[in-house]
mmCIF file of C-alpha atoms in Angstrom:
data_model
loop_
_atom_site.group_PDB
_atom_site.id
_atom_site.type_symbol
_atom_site.label_atom_id
_atom_site.label_comp_id
_atom_site.label_asym_id
_atom_site.label_seq_id
_atom_site.Cartn_x
_atom_site.Cartn_y
_atom_site.Cartn_z
ATOM 1 C CA MET A 4 0.000 0.000 0.000
ATOM 2 C CA ALA A 5 1.415 3.356 -1.071
ATOM 3 C CA PRO A 6 2.044 5.864 1.756
ATOM 4 C CA ARG A 7 -0.520 8.638 2.040
ATOM 5 C CA LEU A 8 0.600 12.122 1.118
ATOM 6 C CA PRO A 9 0.633 14.403 4.183
ATOM 7 C CA ARG A 10 -2.171 16.896 4.400
ATOM 8 C CA PRO A 11 -1.101 20.396 3.271
ATOM 9 C CA HIS A 12 -0.939 23.172 5.820
ATOM 10 C CA ARG A 13 -3.814 25.647 5.764
ATOM 11 C CA ASP A 14 -1.503 28.571 5.007
ATOM 12 C CA ASP A 15 0.039 26.664 2.101
ATOM 13 C CA VAL A 16 -3.428 26.142 0.612
ATOM 14 C CA ARG A 17 -4.060 29.884 0.865
ATOM 15 C CA ILE A 18 -0.699 30.666 -0.771
ATOM 16 C CA ALA A 19 -1.388 28.226 -3.637
ATOM 17 C CA LEU A 20 -4.858 29.666 -4.261
ATOM 18 C CA ALA A 21 -3.574 33.226 -4.138
ATOM 19 C CA GLY A 22 -0.761 32.450 -6.584
ATOM 20 C CA LEU A 23 -3.074 30.571 -8.961
ATOM 21 C CA ILE A 24 -5.761 33.274 -8.939
ATOM 22 C CA GLY A 25 -3.177 36.029 -9.387
ATOM 23 C CA GLY A 26 -1.561 34.157 -12.279
ATOM 24 C CA LEU A 27 -4.923 33.625 -13.956
ATOM 25 C CA LEU A 28 -5.704 37.343 -13.674
ATOM 26 C CA ILE A 29 -2.343 38.227 -15.218
ATOM 27 C CA TRP A 30 -2.916 35.650 -17.961
ATOM 28 C CA GLY A 31 -6.454 36.950 -18.509
ATOM 29 C CA VAL A 32 -5.318 40.499 -19.213
ATOM 30 C CA GLY A 33 -2.624 39.242 -21.566
ATOM 31 C CA LEU A 34 0.467 40.280 -19.570
ATOM 32 C CA GLY A 35 3.585 38.149 -19.936
ATOM 33 C CA THR A 36 7.250 38.329 -19.069
ATOM 34 C CA ARG A 37 8.276 37.918 -22.725
ATOM 35 C CA THR A 38 6.781 38.860 -26.097
ATOM 36 C CA ALA A 39 5.771 36.421 -28.792
ATOM 37 C CA GLY A 40 8.824 37.306 -30.935
ATOM 38 C CA ASP A 41 11.388 36.677 -28.172
ATOM 39 C CA ALA A 42 14.131 34.221 -29.089
ATOM 40 C CA LEU A 43 13.536 32.197 -25.881
ATOM 41 C CA VAL A 44 9.853 31.622 -26.619
ATOM 42 C CA LEU A 45 9.676 28.140 -28.093
ATOM 43 C CA LEU A 46 6.061 27.454 -27.099
ATOM 44 C CA ASP A 47 4.132 30.324 -28.602
ATOM 45 C CA GLY A 48 0.579 31.146 -27.655
ATOM 46 C CA ARG A 49 -1.242 31.892 -24.426
ATOM 47 C CA TRP A 50 -2.358 28.407 -23.371
ATOM 48 C CA PRO A 51 1.104 26.893 -22.731
ATOM 49 C CA ILE A 52 1.567 29.541 -20.010
ATOM 50 C CA LEU A 53 -1.063 27.842 -17.839
ATOM 51 C CA VAL A 54 0.797 24.525 -17.530
ATOM 52 C CA PRO A 55 3.781 25.780 -15.431
ATOM 53 C CA LEU A 56 1.410 28.140 -13.563
ATOM 54 C CA VAL A 57 -0.870 25.316 -12.409
ATOM 55 C CA VAL A 58 2.044 22.971 -11.633
ATOM 56 C CA THR A 59 3.853 25.623 -9.555
ATOM 57 C CA ALA A 60 0.627 26.420 -7.670
ATOM 58 C CA GLY A 61 0.283 22.701 -6.911
ATOM 59 C CA CYS A 62 3.856 22.642 -5.640
ATOM 60 C CA GLU A 63 2.930 25.375 -3.153
ATOM 61 C CA LEU A 64 0.682 22.827 -1.440
ATOM 62 C CA LEU A 65 3.824 20.780 -0.658
ATOM 63 C CA ARG A 66 6.079 23.631 0.478
ATOM 64 C CA ARG A 67 6.037 22.428 4.118
ATOM 65 C CA VAL A 68 5.266 18.703 3.919
ATOM 66 C CA ARG A 69 7.543 17.895 0.923
ATOM 67 C CA PRO A 70 9.804 20.942 0.400
ATOM 68 C CA ARG A 71 12.492 19.196 -1.665
ATOM 69 C CA THR A 72 9.963 17.518 -3.955
ATOM 70 C CA ALA A 73 8.140 20.823 -4.397
ATOM 71 C CA LEU A 74 11.411 22.589 -5.306
ATOM 72 C CA LEU A 75 12.414 19.949 -7.880
ATOM 73 C CA ILE A 76 9.014 19.980 -9.599
ATOM 74 C CA GLY A 77 8.874 23.765 -9.349
ATOM 75 C CA THR A 78 12.290 24.038 -11.045
ATOM 76 C CA ALA A 79 11.029 21.916 -13.943
ATOM 77 C CA ALA A 80 7.892 24.068 -14.169
ATOM 78 C CA LEU A 81 9.982 27.259 -14.204
ATOM 79 C CA THR A 82 12.103 25.811 -17.016
ATOM 80 C CA VAL A 83 8.947 25.254 -19.051
ATOM 81 C CA ASP A 84 7.760 28.767 -18.185
ATOM 82 C CA VAL A 85 11.015 30.205 -19.589
ATOM 83 C CA VAL A 86 10.289 28.805 -23.068
ATOM 84 C CA THR A 87 6.751 30.285 -23.039
ATOM 85 C CA GLN A 88 5.665 33.895 -22.906
ATOM 86 C CA GLY A 89 5.881 33.487 -19.119
ATOM 87 C CA ASN A 90 3.814 34.528 -16.126
ATOM 88 C CA LEU A 91 5.044 36.689 -13.273
ATOM 89 C CA ALA A 92 3.020 34.684 -10.729
ATOM 90 C CA THR A 93 4.888 31.502 -11.690
ATOM 91 C CA VAL A 94 8.234 33.190 -11.024
ATOM 92 C CA VAL A 95 7.062 34.615 -7.679
ATOM 93 C CA MET A 96 5.747 31.227 -6.533
ATOM 94 C CA PHE A 97 9.061 29.615 -7.514
ATOM 95 C CA THR A 98 10.967 32.055 -5.311
ATOM 96 C CA ASP A 99 8.683 31.010 -2.441
ATOM 97 C CA LEU A 100 9.454 27.338 -3.142
ATOM 98 C CA VAL A 101 13.189 28.066 -2.859
ATOM 99 C CA TYR A 102 12.607 29.925 0.409
ATOM 100 C CA ALA A 103 10.450 27.099 1.807
ATOM 101 C CA ALA A 104 12.962 24.393 0.807
ATOM 102 C CA VAL A 105 15.679 26.095 2.861
ATOM 103 C CA LEU A 106 13.394 26.945 5.792
ATOM 104 C CA TYR A 107 11.447 23.679 6.131
ATOM 105 C CA GLY A 108 13.740 21.191 4.412
ATOM 106 C CA PRO A 109 16.362 18.915 6.007
ATOM 107 C CA PRO A 110 19.602 20.503 7.253
ATOM 108 C CA ALA A 111 21.498 19.195 4.208
ATOM 109 C CA THR A 112 19.075 20.941 1.862
ATOM 110 C CA ALA A 113 19.284 24.146 3.874
ATOM 111 C CA ARG A 114 23.073 24.128 3.450
ATOM 112 C CA ARG A 115 23.246 23.151 -0.217
ATOM 113 C CA VAL A 116 20.511 25.254 -1.833
ATOM 114 C CA PRO A 117 22.120 28.662 -1.021
ATOM 115 C CA TRP A 118 25.470 27.428 -2.367
ATOM 116 C CA ILE A 119 23.919 26.044 -5.563
ATOM 117 C CA THR A 120 21.838 29.146 -6.236
ATOM 118 C CA GLY A 121 24.825 31.381 -5.464
ATOM 119 C CA LEU A 122 26.992 29.489 -7.954
ATOM 120 C CA LEU A 123 24.212 29.665 -10.555
ATOM 121 C CA SER A 124 23.949 33.431 -10.047
ATOM 122 C CA VAL A 125 27.693 33.875 -10.534
ATOM 123 C CA ALA A 126 27.686 31.579 -13.573
ATOM 124 C CA GLY A 127 24.655 33.391 -14.973
ATOM 125 C CA ALA A 128 26.647 36.621 -14.919
ATOM 126 C CA ILE A 129 30.085 35.428 -16.025
ATOM 127 C CA VAL A 130 29.219 32.961 -18.808
ATOM 128 C CA PRO A 131 26.905 35.269 -20.831
ATOM 129 C CA LEU A 132 29.361 38.115 -20.385
ATOM 130 C CA ALA A 133 32.202 35.960 -21.692
ATOM 131 C CA VAL A 134 30.122 34.765 -24.683
ATOM 132 C CA TRP A 135 28.386 37.978 -25.755
ATOM 133 C CA ARG A 136 30.937 40.522 -24.550
ATOM 134 C CA VAL A 137 28.251 43.087 -23.660
ATOM 135 C CA PRO A 138 27.553 44.548 -20.193
ATOM 136 C CA GLN A 139 23.864 43.787 -20.513
ATOM 137 C CA ALA A 140 24.723 40.083 -20.162
ATOM 138 C CA LEU A 141 25.339 40.681 -16.454
ATOM 139 C CA LEU A 142 21.601 41.169 -16.003
ATOM 140 C CA ILE A 143 21.064 37.424 -16.440
ATOM 141 C CA GLY A 144 23.100 36.757 -13.314
ATOM 142 C CA VAL A 145 21.201 39.505 -11.488
ATOM 143 C CA VAL A 146 17.854 37.949 -12.451
ATOM 144 C CA VAL A 147 19.024 34.490 -11.363
ATOM 145 C CA GLY A 148 20.238 35.967 -8.076
ATOM 146 C CA ILE A 149 16.894 37.681 -7.455
ATOM 147 C CA VAL A 150 14.822 34.635 -8.373
ATOM 148 C CA ALA A 151 16.940 31.911 -6.706
ATOM 149 C CA PHE A 152 19.772 33.104 -4.435
ATOM 150 C CA THR A 153 17.945 35.890 -2.585
ATOM 151 C CA PRO A 154 15.039 33.715 -1.342
ATOM 152 C CA ALA A 155 17.516 30.923 -0.463
ATOM 153 C CA ALA A 156 19.661 33.306 1.595
ATOM 154 C CA THR A 157 16.557 34.741 3.277
ATOM 155 C CA GLY A 158 15.332 31.269 4.161
ATOM 156 C CA LEU A 159 18.741 30.383 5.638
ATOM 157 C CA ILE A 160 18.755 33.522 7.794
ATOM 158 C CA VAL A 161 15.234 32.855 9.066
ATOM 159 C CA ARG A 162 16.071 29.194 9.733
ATOM 160 C CA ASN A 163 19.174 30.127 11.724
ATOM 161 C CA HIS A 164 17.154 32.564 13.839
ATOM 162 C CA ARG A 165 14.485 29.930 14.388
ATOM 163 C CA ASP A 166 17.045 27.301 15.386
ATOM 164 C CA ALA A 167 18.694 29.766 17.754
ATOM 165 C CA ALA A 168 15.322 30.534 19.336
ATOM 166 C CA ASP A 169 14.579 26.815 19.689
ATOM 167 C CA SER A 170 17.976 26.234 21.295
ATOM 168 C CA ALA A 171 17.425 29.115 23.713
ATOM 169 C CA ARG A 172 13.988 27.791 24.621
ATOM 170 C CA LEU A 173 15.411 24.300 25.125
ATOM 171 C CA ARG A 174 18.175 25.665 27.372
ATOM 172 C CA ALA A 175 15.590 27.607 29.347
ATOM 173 C CA GLU A 176 13.486 24.469 29.797
ATOM 174 C CA GLN A 177 16.541 22.478 30.850
ATOM 175 C CA THR A 178 17.553 25.208 33.289
ATOM 176 C CA ALA A 179 14.049 25.243 34.754
ATOM 177 C CA LEU A 180 14.111 21.446 35.031
ATOM 178 C CA LEU A 181 17.495 21.487 36.762
ATOM 179 C CA ALA A 182 16.286 24.213 39.116
ATOM 180 C CA GLU A 183 13.226 22.141 39.963
ATOM 181 C CA LEU A 184 15.403 19.060 40.549
ATOM 182 C CA ASP A 185 17.711 21.109 42.783
ATOM 183 C CA ARG A 186 14.738 22.448 44.702
ATOM 184 C CA THR A 187 13.286 18.963 45.139
ATOM 185 C CA GLN A 188 16.638 17.614 46.268
ATOM 186 C CA ALA A 189 17.082 20.494 48.697
ATOM 187 C CA VAL A 190 13.605 19.929 50.160
ATOM 188 C CA THR A 191 14.266 16.194 50.467
ATOM 189 C CA SER A 192 17.627 16.782 52.139
ATOM 190 C CA GLU A 193 16.129 19.301 54.546
ATOM 191 C CA ARG A 194 13.293 16.941 55.439
ATOM 192 C CA ALA A 195 15.808 14.164 56.091
ATOM 193 C CA ARG A 196 17.914 16.492 58.248
ATOM 194 C CA MET A 197 14.879 17.603 60.250
ATOM 195 C CA ALA A 198 13.826 13.966 60.697
ATOM 196 C CA ARG A 199 17.278 13.084 62.047
ATOM 197 C CA GLU A 200 17.304 16.039 64.410
ATOM 198 C CA LEU A 201 13.797 15.347 65.678
ATOM 199 C CA HIS A 202 14.521 11.657 66.205
ATOM 200 C CA ASP A 203 17.805 12.297 68.007
ATOM 201 C CA MET A 204 16.317 15.013 70.220
ATOM 202 C CA VAL A 205 13.262 13.159 71.532
ATOM 203 C CA ALA A 206 13.978 9.440 71.088
ATOM 204 C CA ASN A 207 16.203 9.269 74.179
ATOM 205 C CA HIS A 208 13.617 10.941 76.419
ATOM 206 C CA LEU A 209 10.698 8.928 75.054
ATOM 207 C CA SER A 210 12.609 5.658 75.462
ATOM 208 C CA ALA A 211 13.370 6.489 79.087
ATOM 209 C CA ILE A 212 9.715 7.380 79.668
ATOM 210 C CA ALA A 213 8.570 4.091 78.129
ATOM 211 C CA ILE A 214 11.016 1.996 80.172
ATOM 212 C CA HIS A 215 10.345 3.653 83.532
ATOM 213 C CA SER A 216 6.598 3.735 83.013
ATOM 214 C CA THR A 217 6.731 -0.026 82.413
ATOM 215 C CA ALA A 218 8.727 -0.436 85.606
ATOM 216 C CA ALA A 219 6.271 1.712 87.574
ATOM 217 C CA LEU A 220 3.318 -0.350 86.333
ATOM 218 C CA SER A 221 4.924 -3.763 86.855
ATOM 219 C CA ILE A 222 6.575 -3.292 90.272
ATOM 220 C CA ASP A 223 4.246 -2.818 93.231
ATOM 221 C CA ASP A 224 6.615 -0.703 95.289
ATOM 222 C CA PRO A 225 5.787 2.905 96.194
ATOM 223 C CA ASP A 226 9.441 3.976 96.366
ATOM 224 C CA THR A 227 10.270 2.397 92.994
ATOM 225 C CA SER A 228 7.186 3.916 91.409
ATOM 226 C CA LYS A 229 8.052 7.317 92.861
ATOM 227 C CA ARG A 230 11.592 7.195 91.474
ATOM 228 C CA ALA A 231 10.275 6.017 88.087
ATOM 229 C CA LEU A 232 7.737 8.824 87.995
ATOM 230 C CA GLY A 233 10.489 11.307 88.829
ATOM 231 C CA VAL A 234 12.580 10.060 85.906
ATOM 232 C CA ILE A 235 9.497 10.169 83.675
ATOM 233 C CA ARG A 236 8.826 13.749 84.664
ATOM 234 C CA GLU A 237 12.433 14.830 84.047
ATOM 235 C CA ASN A 238 12.515 13.234 80.628
ATOM 236 C CA SER A 239 9.090 14.647 79.751
ATOM 237 C CA VAL A 240 10.207 18.173 80.634
ATOM 238 C CA ALA A 241 13.498 17.761 78.783
ATOM 239 C CA GLY A 242 11.748 16.326 75.726
ATOM 240 C CA LEU A 243 9.243 19.178 75.662
ATOM 241 C CA ALA A 244 12.080 21.689 75.946
ATOM 242 C CA GLU A 245 13.870 20.092 73.010
ATOM 243 C CA MET A 246 10.659 20.118 70.961
ATOM 244 C CA ARG A 247 9.999 23.779 71.770
ATOM 245 C CA ARG A 248 13.545 24.681 70.798
ATOM 246 C CA LEU A 249 13.259 22.871 67.468
ATOM 247 C CA ILE A 250 9.871 24.438 66.702
ATOM 248 C CA GLY A 251 11.244 27.839 67.664
ATOM 249 C CA ILE A 252 14.150 27.419 65.268
ATOM 250 C CA LEU A 253 11.795 26.449 62.445
ATOM 251 C CA ARG A 254 9.598 29.481 63.079
ATOM 252 C CA ASP A 255 12.377 32.000 63.687
ATOM 253 C CA SER A 256 13.289 33.607 60.355
ATOM 254 C CA GLY A 257 16.007 35.745 61.946
ATOM 255 C CA GLY A 258 18.014 32.763 63.122
ATOM 256 C CA GLY A 259 18.210 34.033 66.702
ATOM 257 C CA LEU A 260 17.798 30.518 68.106
ATOM 258 C CA GLU A 261 20.298 28.857 65.803
ATOM 259 C CA PRO A 262 23.206 28.539 68.318
ATOM 260 C CA ALA A 263 21.020 26.594 70.772
ATOM 261 C CA ALA A 264 20.124 24.082 68.062
ATOM 262 C CA ALA A 265 23.690 22.839 67.580
ATOM 263 C CA PRO A 266 24.862 20.757 70.567
ATOM 264 C CA THR A 267 28.613 20.451 71.044
ATOM 265 C CA LEU A 268 30.893 18.025 72.831
ATOM 266 C CA ASP A 269 30.647 20.253 75.909
ATOM 267 C CA GLY A 270 27.208 18.762 76.437
ATOM 268 C CA LEU A 271 28.395 15.150 76.542
ATOM 269 C CA GLY A 272 28.797 15.301 80.306
ATOM 270 C CA ALA A 273 25.179 16.274 80.821
ATOM 271 C CA LEU A 274 24.132 13.668 78.263
ATOM 272 C CA VAL A 275 25.989 10.922 80.121
ATOM 273 C CA ASP A 276 24.571 12.103 83.465
ATOM 274 C CA GLY A 277 21.076 11.880 82.028
ATOM 275 C CA ALA A 278 21.755 8.354 80.822
ATOM 276 C CA ARG A 279 22.925 7.398 84.318
ATOM 277 C CA VAL A 280 19.743 8.798 85.798
ATOM 278 C CA ASN A 281 17.803 6.633 83.350
ATOM 279 C CA GLY A 282 19.575 3.551 84.684
ATOM 280 C CA LEU A 283 22.637 3.093 82.473
ATOM 281 C CA ASP A 284 26.127 2.511 83.859
ATOM 282 C CA VAL A 285 28.032 4.814 81.520
ATOM 283 C CA THR A 286 31.726 5.695 81.380
ATOM 284 C CA LEU A 287 32.932 8.629 79.255
ATOM 285 C CA ASP A 288 36.526 8.576 78.004
ATOM 286 C CA MET A 289 37.833 11.471 75.890
ATOM 287 C CA ASP A 290 41.489 10.904 74.923
ATOM 288 C CA THR A 291 43.835 12.035 72.121
ATOM 289 C CA GLY A 292 46.704 9.707 72.772
ATOM 290 C CA SER A 293 49.003 12.596 73.747
ATOM 291 C CA ARG A 294 46.791 14.733 76.023
ATOM 292 C CA ALA A 295 44.284 13.023 78.237
ATOM 293 C CA ASP A 296 41.756 15.786 78.567
ATOM 294 C CA ALA A 297 38.540 16.782 76.873
ATOM 295 C CA ASP A 298 39.917 20.134 75.692
ATOM 296 C CA ALA A 299 42.361 18.363 73.371
ATOM 297 C CA VAL A 300 39.515 16.510 71.718
ATOM 298 C CA ARG A 301 37.339 19.615 71.332
ATOM 299 C CA ALA A 302 40.062 21.983 70.142
ATOM 300 C CA ALA A 303 39.216 23.551 66.766
ATOM 301 C CA LEU A 304 36.599 20.959 65.850
ATOM 302 C CA PRO A 305 34.330 21.964 62.956
ATOM 303 C CA ALA A 306 30.744 22.548 64.079
ATOM 304 C CA PRO A 307 29.276 19.798 61.837
ATOM 305 C CA VAL A 308 31.737 17.276 63.281
ATOM 306 C CA GLU A 309 30.850 18.223 66.862
ATOM 307 C CA LEU A 310 27.125 17.973 66.120
ATOM 308 C CA ALA A 311 27.519 14.598 64.407
ATOM 309 C CA ALA A 312 29.633 13.197 67.251
ATOM 310 C CA TYR A 313 27.151 14.414 69.864
ATOM 311 C CA ARG A 314 24.170 12.920 68.002
ATOM 312 C CA ILE A 315 25.971 9.591 67.498
ATOM 313 C CA VAL A 316 26.694 9.314 71.220
ATOM 314 C CA GLN A 317 23.129 10.393 72.046
ATOM 315 C CA GLU A 318 21.529 7.842 69.727
ATOM 316 C CA SER A 319 23.920 5.087 70.858
ATOM 317 C CA LEU A 320 22.985 5.682 74.498
ATOM 318 C CA THR A 321 19.313 5.615 73.534
ATOM 319 C CA ASN A 322 19.800 2.258 71.812
ATOM 320 C CA ALA A 323 21.736 0.961 74.811
ATOM 321 C CA LEU A 324 18.892 2.014 77.092
ATOM 322 C CA LYS A 325 16.425 0.067 74.951
ATOM 323 C CA HIS A 326 18.464 -2.981 73.951
ATOM 324 C CA ALA A 327 21.638 -3.410 76.036
ATOM 325 C CA SER A 328 22.082 -6.177 78.576
ATOM 326 C CA PRO A 329 23.023 -5.246 82.148
ATOM 327 C CA GLY A 330 26.575 -3.982 82.358
ATOM 328 C CA ARG A 331 28.800 -1.027 81.689
ATOM 329 C CA VAL A 332 28.439 1.165 78.600
ATOM 330 C CA THR A 333 31.659 2.801 77.425
ATOM 331 C CA VAL A 334 31.791 5.996 75.359
ATOM 332 C CA THR A 335 35.201 6.788 73.853
ATOM 333 C CA LEU A 336 36.203 9.796 71.773
ATOM 334 C CA ALA A 337 39.707 10.133 70.359
ATOM 335 C CA ARG A 338 41.265 12.684 68.031
ATOM 336 C CA LEU A 339 43.958 11.035 65.903
ATOM 337 C CA ASP A 340 45.437 11.627 62.415
ATOM 338 C CA GLY A 341 43.152 14.487 61.426
ATOM 339 C CA SER A 342 39.932 12.725 62.373
ATOM 340 C CA LEU A 343 37.656 12.261 65.364
ATOM 341 C CA SER A 344 36.901 8.674 66.343
ATOM 342 C CA VAL A 345 33.711 7.898 68.264
ATOM 343 C CA ALA A 346 33.055 4.476 69.782
ATOM 344 C CA VAL A 347 30.192 3.330 72.020
ATOM 345 C CA ARG A 348 30.283 -0.220 73.437
ATOM 346 C CA SER A 349 27.376 -1.766 75.366
ATOM 347 C CA PRO A 350 26.714 -5.327 76.558
ATOM 348 C CA TYR A 351 24.906 -7.345 73.915
ATOM 349 C CA ASP A 352 22.713 -10.439 74.088
ATOM 350 C CA ASP A 353 20.855 -11.379 70.934
ATOM 351 C CA HIS A 354 18.388 -13.499 72.898
ATOM 352 C CA GLY A 355 17.056 -10.629 74.971
ATOM 353 C CA SER A 356 13.981 -8.616 74.044
ATOM 354 C CA PRO A 357 14.142 -4.806 73.841
ATOM 355 C CA ARG A 358 12.808 -2.823 76.770
ATOM 356 C CA ALA A 359 11.250 -0.315 74.368
ATOM 357 C CA PRO A 360 10.254 -0.675 70.699
ATOM 358 C CA GLY A 361 12.554 0.657 67.997
ATOM 359 C CA SER A 362 12.247 1.262 64.257
ATOM 360 C CA GLY A 363 15.899 1.197 63.191
ATOM 361 C CA ALA A 364 15.783 4.866 62.175
ATOM 362 C CA GLY A 365 18.548 5.680 64.646
ATOM 363 C CA LEU A 366 21.177 3.588 62.852
ATOM 364 C CA VAL A 367 20.056 5.009 59.519
ATOM 365 C CA GLY A 368 20.366 8.561 60.837
ATOM 366 C CA MET A 369 23.847 7.944 62.265
ATOM 367 C CA ARG A 370 25.029 6.415 59.006
ATOM 368 C CA GLU A 371 23.649 9.384 57.036
ATOM 369 C CA ARG A 372 25.368 11.900 59.311
ATOM 370 C CA VAL A 373 28.734 10.192 58.900
ATOM 371 C CA ALA A 374 28.288 9.835 55.121
ATOM 372 C CA LEU A 375 27.564 13.562 54.770
ATOM 373 C CA LEU A 376 30.924 14.307 56.413
ATOM 374 C CA GLY A 377 32.795 11.762 54.295
ATOM 375 C CA GLY A 378 33.584 9.471 57.235
ATOM 376 C CA THR A 379 33.144 5.773 57.980
ATOM 377 C CA PHE A 380 30.513 4.105 60.161
ATOM 378 C CA SER A 381 29.932 0.596 61.472
ATOM 379 C CA ALA A 382 27.563 -0.921 64.007
ATOM 380 C CA GLY A 383 27.250 -4.534 65.126
ATOM 381 C CA PRO A 384 28.137 -7.146 67.730
ATOM 382 C CA VAL A 385 31.831 -7.496 68.610
ATOM 383 C CA ASP A 386 32.973 -9.780 71.478
ATOM 384 C CA ALA A 387 29.594 -9.887 73.259
ATOM 385 C CA HIS A 388 29.258 -6.117 72.950
ATOM 386 C CA TRP A 389 27.237 -4.025 70.548
ATOM 387 C CA THR A 390 29.779 -1.584 69.162
ATOM 388 C CA VAL A 391 29.102 1.607 67.270
ATOM 389 C CA ARG A 392 32.165 3.116 65.589
ATOM 390 C CA ALA A 393 32.384 6.313 63.553
ATOM 391 C CA THR A 394 35.368 8.124 62.099
ATOM 392 C CA LEU A 395 34.738 11.770 61.234
ATOM 393 C CA PRO A 396 37.284 13.751 59.161
ATOM 394 C CA LEU A 397 38.143 17.086 60.714
ATOM 395 C CA THR A 398 38.548 18.852 57.355
ATOM 396 C CA GLU A 399 35.243 20.509 56.491
ATOM 397 C CA GLY A 400 34.468 19.596 52.930
ATOM 398 C CA GLU A 401 31.831 21.087 50.719
ATOM 399 C CA ASP A 402 29.294 18.454 51.788
ATOM 400 C CA ALA A 403 29.947 19.183 55.468
#
């Protein structure tokens, strides 16, 4: 089955009708581009003029859908028109076919047609001048340039402007897409950061509340219940304070509460004391290998590293409170070889059940914090102890 010819564009139909009607009017009044006695007129009479006129008008219907085919047929029709008395409308429609072939045709056609028509214009001026030796022979090249080269050059200029506009629009769309991707990534990263902060700030207090409330309900001892309720109250107040501080930071556009939202290693002592109140036997060891004091560890630490180390210790103590077996929990921080090492070891028994439910988000959050700083993280059982280890580079990179 032969392929169907594409439907002509509405504007092309209008152009074809206008050219055909105009040519018929010119033919009707007897106007031609050449007289009957001209040497080029091989087909004398008025009726042969209509053949190239009708064919060229039909080619106008294909100026967008088949521009190269229209130009080839139009060239043949113009050749026939040259050997008749001629019609101005046929010539004008041919110039439009040349223009359309460059504008709507393939890139190869758009490159070749201006070169071909330019060479024909030059040849049309030089060859007749060399043969006839009269200045008037140059007019042939001028006519060829007006009929063929000028519309081809115009079409090339318009096509280049159109391609440049398309490229600019495409770049604008790509820029908008990249901006939207960046915005989405920024929102996702901020949501993940807020989730980590919220989890680390309240999980410890809520775990202590859950454990001590269970103890208060299961042990029928007024003194034990009173102590458990005291711990519950302390953790409730502390958790509410942390929540208020976080909400205040989110609402404060001036950033006045920002310093309070970034815990440092100075707060590890209070964090360990709180864990002891909640029932953990915790030992804090901050050592550099050369100076056995906390100031050596904290000296000139980047703020993101301090925050990450604090949150890792906080979440590790929370996990120890929920999962660890009875025994001592050891927190060790050491600054060696341009990095800060954090290790938390707690007694581990895989047969025991947790004292409070967990979702595993704590380990995920710790791993994300370390990855953002370009460090290493591991967590798992080692020698009957659950060990959390993190190495944080002290050089603040772009990600930090």
